[in-house]
Coordinates of C-alpha atoms in Angstrom, one line a residue:
Chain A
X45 CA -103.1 35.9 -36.5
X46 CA -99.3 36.5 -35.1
X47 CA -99.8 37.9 -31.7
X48 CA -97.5 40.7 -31.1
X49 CA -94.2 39.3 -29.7
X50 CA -94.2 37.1 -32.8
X51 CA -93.7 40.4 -34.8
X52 CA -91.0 41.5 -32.4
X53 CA -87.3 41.3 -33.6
X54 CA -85.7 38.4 -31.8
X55 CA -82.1 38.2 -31.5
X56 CA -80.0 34.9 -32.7
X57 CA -78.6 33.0 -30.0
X58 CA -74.8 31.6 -29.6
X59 CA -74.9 28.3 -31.6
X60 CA -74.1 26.8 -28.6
X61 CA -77.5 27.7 -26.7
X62 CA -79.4 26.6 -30.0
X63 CA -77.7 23.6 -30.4
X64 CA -78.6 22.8 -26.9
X65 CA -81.8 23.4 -27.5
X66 CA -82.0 21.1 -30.6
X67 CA -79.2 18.6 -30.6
X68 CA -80.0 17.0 -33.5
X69 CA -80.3 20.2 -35.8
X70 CA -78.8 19.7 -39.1
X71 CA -75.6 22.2 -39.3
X72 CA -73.4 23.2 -41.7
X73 CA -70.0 24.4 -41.2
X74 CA -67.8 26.5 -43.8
X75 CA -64.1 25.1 -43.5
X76 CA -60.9 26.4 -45.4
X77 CA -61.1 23.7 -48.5
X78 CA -57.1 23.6 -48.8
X79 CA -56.5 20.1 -46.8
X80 CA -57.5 17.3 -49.3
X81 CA -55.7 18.3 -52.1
X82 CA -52.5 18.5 -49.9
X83 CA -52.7 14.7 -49.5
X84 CA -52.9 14.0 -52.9
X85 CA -49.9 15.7 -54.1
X86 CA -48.0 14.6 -51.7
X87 CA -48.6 11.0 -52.6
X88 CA -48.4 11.6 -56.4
X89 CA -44.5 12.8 -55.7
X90 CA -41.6 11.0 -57.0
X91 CA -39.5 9.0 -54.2
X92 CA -36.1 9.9 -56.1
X93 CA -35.7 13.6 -56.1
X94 CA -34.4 13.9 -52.3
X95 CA -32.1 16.8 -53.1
X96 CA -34.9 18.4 -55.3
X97 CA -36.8 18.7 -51.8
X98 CA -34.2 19.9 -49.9
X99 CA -33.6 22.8 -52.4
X100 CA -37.3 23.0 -52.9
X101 CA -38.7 22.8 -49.5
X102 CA -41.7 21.0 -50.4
X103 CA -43.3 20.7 -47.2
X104 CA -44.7 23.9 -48.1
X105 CA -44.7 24.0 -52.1
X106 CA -48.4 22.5 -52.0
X107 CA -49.5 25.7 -50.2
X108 CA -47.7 27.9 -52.7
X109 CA -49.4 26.0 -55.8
X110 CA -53.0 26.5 -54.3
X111 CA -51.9 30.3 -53.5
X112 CA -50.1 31.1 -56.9
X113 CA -53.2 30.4 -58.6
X114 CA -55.3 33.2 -56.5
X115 CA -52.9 35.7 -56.7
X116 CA -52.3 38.7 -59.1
X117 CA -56.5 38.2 -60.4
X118 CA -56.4 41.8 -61.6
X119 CA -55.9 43.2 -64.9
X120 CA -52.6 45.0 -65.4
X121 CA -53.6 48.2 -65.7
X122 CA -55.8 48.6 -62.4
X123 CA -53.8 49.8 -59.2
X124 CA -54.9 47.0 -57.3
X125 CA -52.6 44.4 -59.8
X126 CA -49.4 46.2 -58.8
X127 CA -50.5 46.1 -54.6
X128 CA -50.1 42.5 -55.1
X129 CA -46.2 43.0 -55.4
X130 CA -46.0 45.1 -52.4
X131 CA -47.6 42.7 -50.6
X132 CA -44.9 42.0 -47.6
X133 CA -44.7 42.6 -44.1
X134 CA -42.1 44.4 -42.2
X135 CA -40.9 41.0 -40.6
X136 CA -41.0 39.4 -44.4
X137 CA -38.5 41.9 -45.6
X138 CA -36.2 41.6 -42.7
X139 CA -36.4 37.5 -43.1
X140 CA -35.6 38.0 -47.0
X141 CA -32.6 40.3 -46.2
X142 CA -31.6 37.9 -43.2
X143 CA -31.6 35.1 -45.7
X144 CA -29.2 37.0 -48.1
X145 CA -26.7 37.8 -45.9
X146 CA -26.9 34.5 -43.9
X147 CA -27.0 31.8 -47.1
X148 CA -27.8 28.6 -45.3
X149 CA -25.8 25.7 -47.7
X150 CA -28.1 23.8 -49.3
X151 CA -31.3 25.8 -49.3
X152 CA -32.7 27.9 -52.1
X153 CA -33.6 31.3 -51.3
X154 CA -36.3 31.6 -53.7
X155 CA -38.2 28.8 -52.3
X156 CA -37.3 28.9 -48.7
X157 CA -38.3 32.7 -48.3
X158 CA -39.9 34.2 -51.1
X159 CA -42.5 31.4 -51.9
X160 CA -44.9 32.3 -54.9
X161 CA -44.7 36.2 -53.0
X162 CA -41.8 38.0 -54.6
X163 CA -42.4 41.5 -53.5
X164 CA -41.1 44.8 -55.8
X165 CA -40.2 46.7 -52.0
X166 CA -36.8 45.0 -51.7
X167 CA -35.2 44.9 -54.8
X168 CA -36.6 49.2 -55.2
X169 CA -35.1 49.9 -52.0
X170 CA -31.9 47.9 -51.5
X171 CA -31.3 49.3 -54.9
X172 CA -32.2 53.2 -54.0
X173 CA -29.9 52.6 -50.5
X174 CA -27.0 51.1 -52.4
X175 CA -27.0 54.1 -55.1
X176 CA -26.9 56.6 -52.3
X177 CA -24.4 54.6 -50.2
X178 CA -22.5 54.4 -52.9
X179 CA -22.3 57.7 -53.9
X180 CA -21.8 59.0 -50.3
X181 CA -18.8 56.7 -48.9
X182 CA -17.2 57.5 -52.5
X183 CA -17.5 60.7 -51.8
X184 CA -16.3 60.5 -48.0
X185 CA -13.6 58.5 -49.0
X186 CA -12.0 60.6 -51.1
X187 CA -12.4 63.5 -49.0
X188 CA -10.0 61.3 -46.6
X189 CA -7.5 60.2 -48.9
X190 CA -7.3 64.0 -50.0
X191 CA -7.4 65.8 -46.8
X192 CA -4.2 67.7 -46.2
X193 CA -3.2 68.5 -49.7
X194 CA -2.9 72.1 -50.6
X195 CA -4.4 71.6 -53.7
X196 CA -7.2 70.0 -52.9
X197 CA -10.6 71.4 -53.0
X198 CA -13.7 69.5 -51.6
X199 CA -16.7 69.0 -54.3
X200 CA -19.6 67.0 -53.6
X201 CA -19.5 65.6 -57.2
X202 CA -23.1 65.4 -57.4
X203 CA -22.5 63.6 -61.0
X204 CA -21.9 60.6 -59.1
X205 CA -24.9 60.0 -58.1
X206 CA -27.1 59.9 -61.2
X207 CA -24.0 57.4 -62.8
X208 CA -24.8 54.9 -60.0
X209 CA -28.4 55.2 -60.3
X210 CA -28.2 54.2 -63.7
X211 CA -25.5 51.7 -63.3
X212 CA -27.4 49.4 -60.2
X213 CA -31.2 49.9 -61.3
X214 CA -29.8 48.7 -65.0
X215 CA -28.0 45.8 -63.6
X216 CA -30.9 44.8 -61.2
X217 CA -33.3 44.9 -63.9
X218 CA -31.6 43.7 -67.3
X219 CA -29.4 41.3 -66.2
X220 CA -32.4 39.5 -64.6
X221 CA -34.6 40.1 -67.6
X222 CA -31.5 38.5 -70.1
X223 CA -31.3 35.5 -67.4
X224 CA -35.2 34.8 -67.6
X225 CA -35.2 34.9 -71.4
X226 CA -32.0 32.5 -71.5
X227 CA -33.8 30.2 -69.2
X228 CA -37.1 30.6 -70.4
X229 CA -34.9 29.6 -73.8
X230 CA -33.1 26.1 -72.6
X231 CA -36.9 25.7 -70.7
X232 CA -38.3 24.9 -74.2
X233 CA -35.3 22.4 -75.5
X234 CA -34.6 20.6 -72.3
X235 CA -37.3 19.8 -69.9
X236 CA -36.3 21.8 -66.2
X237 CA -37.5 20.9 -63.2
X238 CA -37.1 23.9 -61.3
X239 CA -38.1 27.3 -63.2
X240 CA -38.7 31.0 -61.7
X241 CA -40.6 33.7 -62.8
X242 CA -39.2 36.7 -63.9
X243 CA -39.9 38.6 -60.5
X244 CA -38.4 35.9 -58.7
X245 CA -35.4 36.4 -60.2
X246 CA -35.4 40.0 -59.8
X247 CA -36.1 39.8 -56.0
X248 CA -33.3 37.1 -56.0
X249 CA -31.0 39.7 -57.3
X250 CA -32.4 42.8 -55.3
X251 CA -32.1 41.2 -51.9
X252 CA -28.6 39.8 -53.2
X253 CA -27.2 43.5 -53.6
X254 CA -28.3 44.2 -49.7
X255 CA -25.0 42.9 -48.8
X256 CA -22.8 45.8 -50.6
X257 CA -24.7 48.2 -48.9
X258 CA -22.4 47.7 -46.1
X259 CA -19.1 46.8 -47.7
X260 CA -19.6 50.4 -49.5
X261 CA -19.4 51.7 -45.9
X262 CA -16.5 50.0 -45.0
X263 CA -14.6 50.9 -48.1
X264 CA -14.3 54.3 -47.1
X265 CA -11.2 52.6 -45.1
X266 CA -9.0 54.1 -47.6
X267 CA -6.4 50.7 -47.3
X268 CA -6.1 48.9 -50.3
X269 CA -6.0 45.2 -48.8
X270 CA -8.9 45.6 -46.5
X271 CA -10.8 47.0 -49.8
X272 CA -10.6 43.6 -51.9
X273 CA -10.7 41.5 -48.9
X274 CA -14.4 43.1 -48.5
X275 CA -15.0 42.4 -52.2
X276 CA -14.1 38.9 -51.7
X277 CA -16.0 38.1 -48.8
X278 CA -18.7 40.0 -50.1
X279 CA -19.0 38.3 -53.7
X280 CA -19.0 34.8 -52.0
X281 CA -21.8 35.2 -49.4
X282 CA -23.9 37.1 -52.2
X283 CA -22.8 35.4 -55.0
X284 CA -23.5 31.4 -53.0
X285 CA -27.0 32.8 -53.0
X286 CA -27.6 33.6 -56.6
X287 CA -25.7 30.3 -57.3
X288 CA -27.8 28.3 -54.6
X289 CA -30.7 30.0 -56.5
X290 CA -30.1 29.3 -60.2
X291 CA -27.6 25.6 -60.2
X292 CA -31.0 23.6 -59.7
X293 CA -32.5 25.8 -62.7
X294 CA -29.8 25.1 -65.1
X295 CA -28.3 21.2 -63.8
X296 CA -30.4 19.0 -66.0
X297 CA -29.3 21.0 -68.8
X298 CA -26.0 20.3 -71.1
X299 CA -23.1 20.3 -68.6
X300 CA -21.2 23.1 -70.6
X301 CA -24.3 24.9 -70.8
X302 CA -25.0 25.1 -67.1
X303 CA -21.5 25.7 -66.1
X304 CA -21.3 29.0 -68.2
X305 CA -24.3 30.4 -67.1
X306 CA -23.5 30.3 -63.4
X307 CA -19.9 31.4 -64.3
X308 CA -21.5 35.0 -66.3
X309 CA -23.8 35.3 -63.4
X310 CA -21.1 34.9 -60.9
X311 CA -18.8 37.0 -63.2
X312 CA -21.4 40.1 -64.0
X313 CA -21.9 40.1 -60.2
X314 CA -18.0 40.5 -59.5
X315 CA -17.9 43.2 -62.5
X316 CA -20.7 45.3 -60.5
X317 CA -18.4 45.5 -57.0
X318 CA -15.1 45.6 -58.7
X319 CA -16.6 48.4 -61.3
X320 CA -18.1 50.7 -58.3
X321 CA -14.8 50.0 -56.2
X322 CA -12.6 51.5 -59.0
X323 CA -15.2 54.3 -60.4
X324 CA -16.6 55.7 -57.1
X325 CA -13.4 55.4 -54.5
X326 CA -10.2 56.7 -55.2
X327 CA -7.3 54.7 -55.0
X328 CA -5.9 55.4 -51.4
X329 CA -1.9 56.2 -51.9
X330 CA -0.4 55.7 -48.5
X331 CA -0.7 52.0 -47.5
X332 CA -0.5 53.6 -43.4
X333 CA -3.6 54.9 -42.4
X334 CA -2.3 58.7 -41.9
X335 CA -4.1 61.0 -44.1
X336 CA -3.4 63.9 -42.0
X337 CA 0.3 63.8 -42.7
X338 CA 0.7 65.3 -46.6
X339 CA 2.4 62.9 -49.0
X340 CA 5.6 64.3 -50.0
X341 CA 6.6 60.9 -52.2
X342 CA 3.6 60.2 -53.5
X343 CA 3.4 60.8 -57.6
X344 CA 0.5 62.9 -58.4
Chain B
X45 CA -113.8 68.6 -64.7
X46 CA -116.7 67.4 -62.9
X47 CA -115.0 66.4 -59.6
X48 CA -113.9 70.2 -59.3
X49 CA -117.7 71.7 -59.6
X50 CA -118.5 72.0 -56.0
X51 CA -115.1 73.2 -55.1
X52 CA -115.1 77.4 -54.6
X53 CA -113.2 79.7 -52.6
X54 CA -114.7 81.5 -50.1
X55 CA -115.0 85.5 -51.0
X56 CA -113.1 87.1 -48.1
X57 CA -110.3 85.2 -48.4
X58 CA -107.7 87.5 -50.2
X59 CA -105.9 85.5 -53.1
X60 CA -102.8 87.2 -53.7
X61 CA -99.0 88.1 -52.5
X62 CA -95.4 88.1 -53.9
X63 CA -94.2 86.1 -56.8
X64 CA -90.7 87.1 -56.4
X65 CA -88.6 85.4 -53.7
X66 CA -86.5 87.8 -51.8
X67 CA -82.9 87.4 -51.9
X68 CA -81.6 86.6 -48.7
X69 CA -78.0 87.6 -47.5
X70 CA -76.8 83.9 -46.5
X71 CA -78.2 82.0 -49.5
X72 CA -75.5 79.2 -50.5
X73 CA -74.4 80.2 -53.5
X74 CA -72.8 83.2 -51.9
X75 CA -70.3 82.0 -49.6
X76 CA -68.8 80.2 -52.6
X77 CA -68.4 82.9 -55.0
X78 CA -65.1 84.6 -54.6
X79 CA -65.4 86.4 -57.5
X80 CA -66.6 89.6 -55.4
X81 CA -64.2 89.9 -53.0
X82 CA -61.1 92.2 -53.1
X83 CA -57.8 90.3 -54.3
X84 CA -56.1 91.2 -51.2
X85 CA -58.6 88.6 -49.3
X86 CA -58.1 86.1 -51.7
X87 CA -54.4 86.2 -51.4
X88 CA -54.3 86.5 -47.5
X89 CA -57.0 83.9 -47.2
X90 CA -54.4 81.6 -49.0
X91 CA -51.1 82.9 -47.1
X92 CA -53.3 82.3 -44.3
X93 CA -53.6 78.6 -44.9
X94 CA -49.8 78.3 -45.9
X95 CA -48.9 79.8 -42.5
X96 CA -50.9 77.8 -40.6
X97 CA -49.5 74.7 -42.0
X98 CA -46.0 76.1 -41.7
X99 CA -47.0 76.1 -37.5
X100 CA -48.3 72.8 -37.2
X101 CA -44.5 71.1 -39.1
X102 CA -43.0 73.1 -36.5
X103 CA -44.6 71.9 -34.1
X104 CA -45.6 68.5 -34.7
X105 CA -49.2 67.5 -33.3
X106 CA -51.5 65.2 -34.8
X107 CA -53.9 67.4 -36.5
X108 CA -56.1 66.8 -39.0
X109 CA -55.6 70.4 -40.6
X110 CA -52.8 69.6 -42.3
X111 CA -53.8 66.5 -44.2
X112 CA -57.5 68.0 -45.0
X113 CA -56.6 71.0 -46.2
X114 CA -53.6 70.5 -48.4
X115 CA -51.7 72.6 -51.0
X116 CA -49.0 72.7 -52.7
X117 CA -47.7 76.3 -52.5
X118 CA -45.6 75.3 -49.1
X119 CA -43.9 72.7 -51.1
X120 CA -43.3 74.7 -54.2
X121 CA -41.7 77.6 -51.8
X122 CA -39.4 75.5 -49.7
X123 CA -38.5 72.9 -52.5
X124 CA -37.5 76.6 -54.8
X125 CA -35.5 78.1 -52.0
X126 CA -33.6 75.5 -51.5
X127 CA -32.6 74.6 -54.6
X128 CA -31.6 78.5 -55.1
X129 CA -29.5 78.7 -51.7
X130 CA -27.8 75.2 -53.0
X131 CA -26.5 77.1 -56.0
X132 CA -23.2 79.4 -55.9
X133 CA -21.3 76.7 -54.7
X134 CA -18.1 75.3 -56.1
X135 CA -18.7 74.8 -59.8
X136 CA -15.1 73.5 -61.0
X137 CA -14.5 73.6 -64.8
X138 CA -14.6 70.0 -64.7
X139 CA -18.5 70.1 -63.7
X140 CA -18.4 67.6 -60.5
X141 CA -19.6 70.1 -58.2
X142 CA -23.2 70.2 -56.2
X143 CA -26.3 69.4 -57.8
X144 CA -28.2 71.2 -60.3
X145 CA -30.9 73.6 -59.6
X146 CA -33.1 71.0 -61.7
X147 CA -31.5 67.9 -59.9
X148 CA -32.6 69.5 -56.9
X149 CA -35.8 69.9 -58.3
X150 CA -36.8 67.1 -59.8
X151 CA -34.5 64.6 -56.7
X152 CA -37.3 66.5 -54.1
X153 CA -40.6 66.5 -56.3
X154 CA -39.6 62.5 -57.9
X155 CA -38.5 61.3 -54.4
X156 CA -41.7 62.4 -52.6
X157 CA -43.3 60.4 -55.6
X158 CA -41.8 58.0 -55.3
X159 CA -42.1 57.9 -51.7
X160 CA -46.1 58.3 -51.7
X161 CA -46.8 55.5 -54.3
X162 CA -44.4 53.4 -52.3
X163 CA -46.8 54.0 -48.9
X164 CA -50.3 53.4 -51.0
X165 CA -49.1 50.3 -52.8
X166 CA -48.7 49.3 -49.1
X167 CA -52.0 49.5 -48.4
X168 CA -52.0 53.2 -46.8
X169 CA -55.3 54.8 -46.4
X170 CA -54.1 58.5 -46.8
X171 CA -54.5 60.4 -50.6
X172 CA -52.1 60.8 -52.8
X173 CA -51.6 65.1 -52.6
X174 CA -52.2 65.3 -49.4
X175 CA -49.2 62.7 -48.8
X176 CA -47.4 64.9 -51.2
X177 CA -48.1 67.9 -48.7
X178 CA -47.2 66.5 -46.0
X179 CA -43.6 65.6 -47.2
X180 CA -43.1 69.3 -48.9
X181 CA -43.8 71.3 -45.6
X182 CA -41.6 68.8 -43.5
X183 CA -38.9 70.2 -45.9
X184 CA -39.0 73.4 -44.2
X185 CA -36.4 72.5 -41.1
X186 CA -34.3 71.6 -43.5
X187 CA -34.9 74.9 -45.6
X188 CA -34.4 76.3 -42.1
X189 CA -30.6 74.6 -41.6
X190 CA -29.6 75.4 -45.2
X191 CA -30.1 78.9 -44.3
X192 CA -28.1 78.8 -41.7
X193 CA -25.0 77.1 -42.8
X194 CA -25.4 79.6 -45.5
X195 CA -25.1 82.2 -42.9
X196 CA -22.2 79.9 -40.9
X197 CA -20.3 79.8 -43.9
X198 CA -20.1 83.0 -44.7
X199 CA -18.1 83.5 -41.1
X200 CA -15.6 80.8 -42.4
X201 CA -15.0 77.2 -43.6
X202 CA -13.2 75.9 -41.1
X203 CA -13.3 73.1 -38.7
X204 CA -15.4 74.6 -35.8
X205 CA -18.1 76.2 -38.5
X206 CA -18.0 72.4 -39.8
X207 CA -19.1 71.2 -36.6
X208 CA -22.1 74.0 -36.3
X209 CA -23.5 72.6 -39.5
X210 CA -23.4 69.3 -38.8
X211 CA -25.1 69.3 -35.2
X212 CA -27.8 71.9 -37.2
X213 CA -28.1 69.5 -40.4
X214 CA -28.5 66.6 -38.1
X215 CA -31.0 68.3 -36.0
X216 CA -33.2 69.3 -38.6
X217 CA -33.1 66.2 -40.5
X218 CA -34.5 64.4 -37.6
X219 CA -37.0 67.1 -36.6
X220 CA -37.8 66.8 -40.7
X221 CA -38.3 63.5 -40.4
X222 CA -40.0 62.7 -37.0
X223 CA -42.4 65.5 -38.1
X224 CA -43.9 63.7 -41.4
X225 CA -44.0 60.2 -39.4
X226 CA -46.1 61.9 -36.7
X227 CA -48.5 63.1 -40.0
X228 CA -47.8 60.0 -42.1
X229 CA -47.9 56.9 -39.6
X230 CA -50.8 56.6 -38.5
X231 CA -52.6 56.0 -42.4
X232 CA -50.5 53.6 -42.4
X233 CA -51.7 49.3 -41.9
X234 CA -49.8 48.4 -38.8
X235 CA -47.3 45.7 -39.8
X236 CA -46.1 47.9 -42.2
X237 CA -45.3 50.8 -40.7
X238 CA -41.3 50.5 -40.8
X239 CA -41.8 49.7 -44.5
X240 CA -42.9 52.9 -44.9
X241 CA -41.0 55.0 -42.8
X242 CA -37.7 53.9 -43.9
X243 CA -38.2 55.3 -47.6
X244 CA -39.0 58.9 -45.5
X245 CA -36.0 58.9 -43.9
X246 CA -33.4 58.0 -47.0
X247 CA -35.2 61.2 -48.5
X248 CA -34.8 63.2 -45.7
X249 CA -30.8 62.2 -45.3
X250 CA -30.0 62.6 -48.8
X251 CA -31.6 66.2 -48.8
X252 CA -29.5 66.4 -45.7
X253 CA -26.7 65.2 -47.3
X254 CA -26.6 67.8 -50.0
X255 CA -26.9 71.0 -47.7
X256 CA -24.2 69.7 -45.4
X257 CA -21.9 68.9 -48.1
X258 CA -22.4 72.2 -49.7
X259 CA -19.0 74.2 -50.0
X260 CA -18.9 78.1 -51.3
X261 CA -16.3 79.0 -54.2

């Protein structure tokens, strides 16, 4: 018969204490299983594709191929499917915007920061800011370019703003939707290393707008050269990240071929600035910054 | 039924009493039927709550009242009068003036949307009305600063009144906003947080934006 203490509930001891107790205690420990198959690939990779690494940042692709496949497990039409694209942290979404104002040369920005985790936050976001800003330093703008005239009368032109919406959320949506169906297109006649999902691309392009949000600011500067110098500097640092992003995607492809797709992307991207620079801001008509003084020459 | 044979009741114990239960005055179903009451209860009970609510935006604590309780009718209130106060202002032939009453509508009902699936596809814990809540009543400051450039404006447009509205706009807009993070932050998973807020406060400044900029005929 079990005496009494027998009966009573014992607590576990540290596995220290019981290993002490009984050294040679079978044990079984439950490790993360990620490190063999690292090896492997690692070994399996070709020796000739140096620049393929450097733009690839393989050191840490392994990692992303054993995460891809554990992501985004839930049906489509659950709410937990769509938490997987808002799965970011605040310092990840500064990092992304860092890297798309900061294009380091030679490094893609789809596998350098977004890594098999493109989140939905940024592209939403920068988009919603840039509509606003948009629609608000127009607006400012023109109030300073006008201010003075007699027959000027301030309107908040509240039009604007639903003519921007439309005109950024379209171009951050459809143009990366037309550039994963032409790729997805050359994928299946000429074999590509290098291919991106279609939320990649759109979080390539969302965090790519972030730097207009603030060359829109600075255009309320109502002096025409200081305008397209902004549009200029502005189109290369953006525009070197989309085309750091997409030259790998497109090289091994016909040489024609890959040249015109990185010239429309480069060339949509310039249409975007130059169209909100000439829709949304006035054209200033003093080149001296003096709005205060009314312009007697100027030509209505 | 054999086993009950030598079972028998003694004579002088009495066998009888009440069938019927009496109806007490607290049973439960009672304090849930409204049905009784006088409408004027009803209706005070719920102005009641609204008030209540009103007090704890203005001044901010971290109560649980707000977010247990919630209702839309603050919302619906504030989000109506200031869509009416933002009309009767400079409608041009060409159209380009201030927004719509329905784009004032439908930018504060769609933005707080927007804004509360934004936080729970974060990860936030709270629900999805009483988020909803919680950004209507912290429209009230702002309510509060149309109404006075309302009353600004109708002294004059100049420069000076300019500068009243903008210190009150900007005032409000923060009180708005520092008053739905104090309710909204803490559902929130830590690492996230400015995720979250940031959204609030592009709502709040574009609401802002449409009272300051709002010019009479």
């Amino acid at each position: 018969m079990a005496t009494a203490d027998d009966l009573k509930f014992q607590e576990f001891d540290d596995a220290a204490n019981l290993l002490a107790a009984n050294p040679d205690a079978t044990t079984i420990s439950i490790d993360e299983p990620v490190e063999i198959p690292k090896n492997q690939h690692s070994r399996l990779q070709e020796p000739g594709r140096e620049e393929d690494d450097e733009l690839l940042g393989t050191d840490d692709s392994d990692k992303t191929e054993l995460l891809a496949g554990q992501k985004k497990s839930a049906p489509f039409w659950t709410f937990e499917y769509y938490q997987t694209f808002f799965d970011v942290d605040t310092y990840q979404v500064l990092d992304r915007i860092k890297g798309s104002v900061f294009p380091v040369p030679g490094k893609n920005f789809v596998r350098l920061y977004i890594r098999s985790n493109p989140d939905l936050y940024g592209p939403f976001w920068i988009c919603a800011t840039l509509v606003f800003t948009i629609a608000v330093s127009g607006n400012l703008s023109n109030f300073f370019i006008h201010l003075g005239k007699p027959t000027y009368h301030y309107v908040p032109e509240f039009r604007k703003v639903s003519i921007a919406a439309t005109t950024i959320y379209a171009y951050a949506w459809l143009v990366p939707l037309a550039l994963w169906g032409f790729l997805m297109w050359r994928n299946s006649k000429v074999m590509n290393i290098v291919s991106y999902s279609f939320l990649e691309i759109v979080c390539v392009y969302g965090y790519s707008l972030f730097i207009y949000i603030p060359t829109a600011v600075l255009w309320i500067i109502p002096q025409r050269v200081v305008r397209w110098v902004l549009v200029v500097f502005s189109l290369c640092l953006s525009g070197s990240v989309l085309v750091m992003t997409f030259w790998p995607a497109v090289r091994d492809d016909n040489r024609r071929i890959a040249v015109a797709t990185v010239a429309t992307i480069l060339l949509l991207h310039a249409l975007l600035a130059v169209g909100c620079l000439a829709y949304f801001f006035d054209a200033p008509e003093l080149d001296i910054p003096a709005p205060i003084i009314p312009a007697h020459n100027s030509t209505s | 039924f054999p086993g009950l044979a030598d079972v028998s009741i003694s004579q002088d114990i009495p066998v009888e009493g009440e069938i019927t239960v009496p109806v007490g005055s607290h049973s439960p179903d009672e304090d849930y039927s409204t049905l009784d009451e006088p409408v004027k209860d009803t209706i005070m009970r719920d102005l009641k709550a609204v008030g209540k609510k009103f007090v704890h935006v203005m001044y901010p604590r971290k109560s649980s009242a707000l977010l247990r309780d919630w209702d839309l009718w603050g919302p619906l209130v504030l989000c109506v009068s200031l869509a009416l106060m933002l009309q009767g202002g400079s409608a041009d032939s060409k159209d380009d003036g201030g927004p719509q009453f329905a784009e004032v509508f439908v930018l504060i009902w769609f933005g707080a949307v927007v804004i509360t699936l934004n936080s729970k596809l974060l990860g936030g814990t709270i629900s999805f009305f009483q988020s909803l809540c919680v950004l209507g009543y912290c429209v009230m400051p702002l309510t509060v600063a149309m109404l006075v450039c309302r009353l600004v404006l109708l002294a004059g447009a100049g420069t000076v009144s300019f500068v009243i509205r903008l210190l009150v706009v900007g005032a409000m807009f923060g009180w708005s906003t520092l008053a739905s993070t104090a309710f909204l932050a803490d559902s929130q998973p830590p690492n996230r947080k400015a995720l979250v807020v940031y959204p609030i406060f592009l709502f709040y400044f574009v609401i802002s934006w449409m009272i300051l900029t709002f010019t009479p005929q």
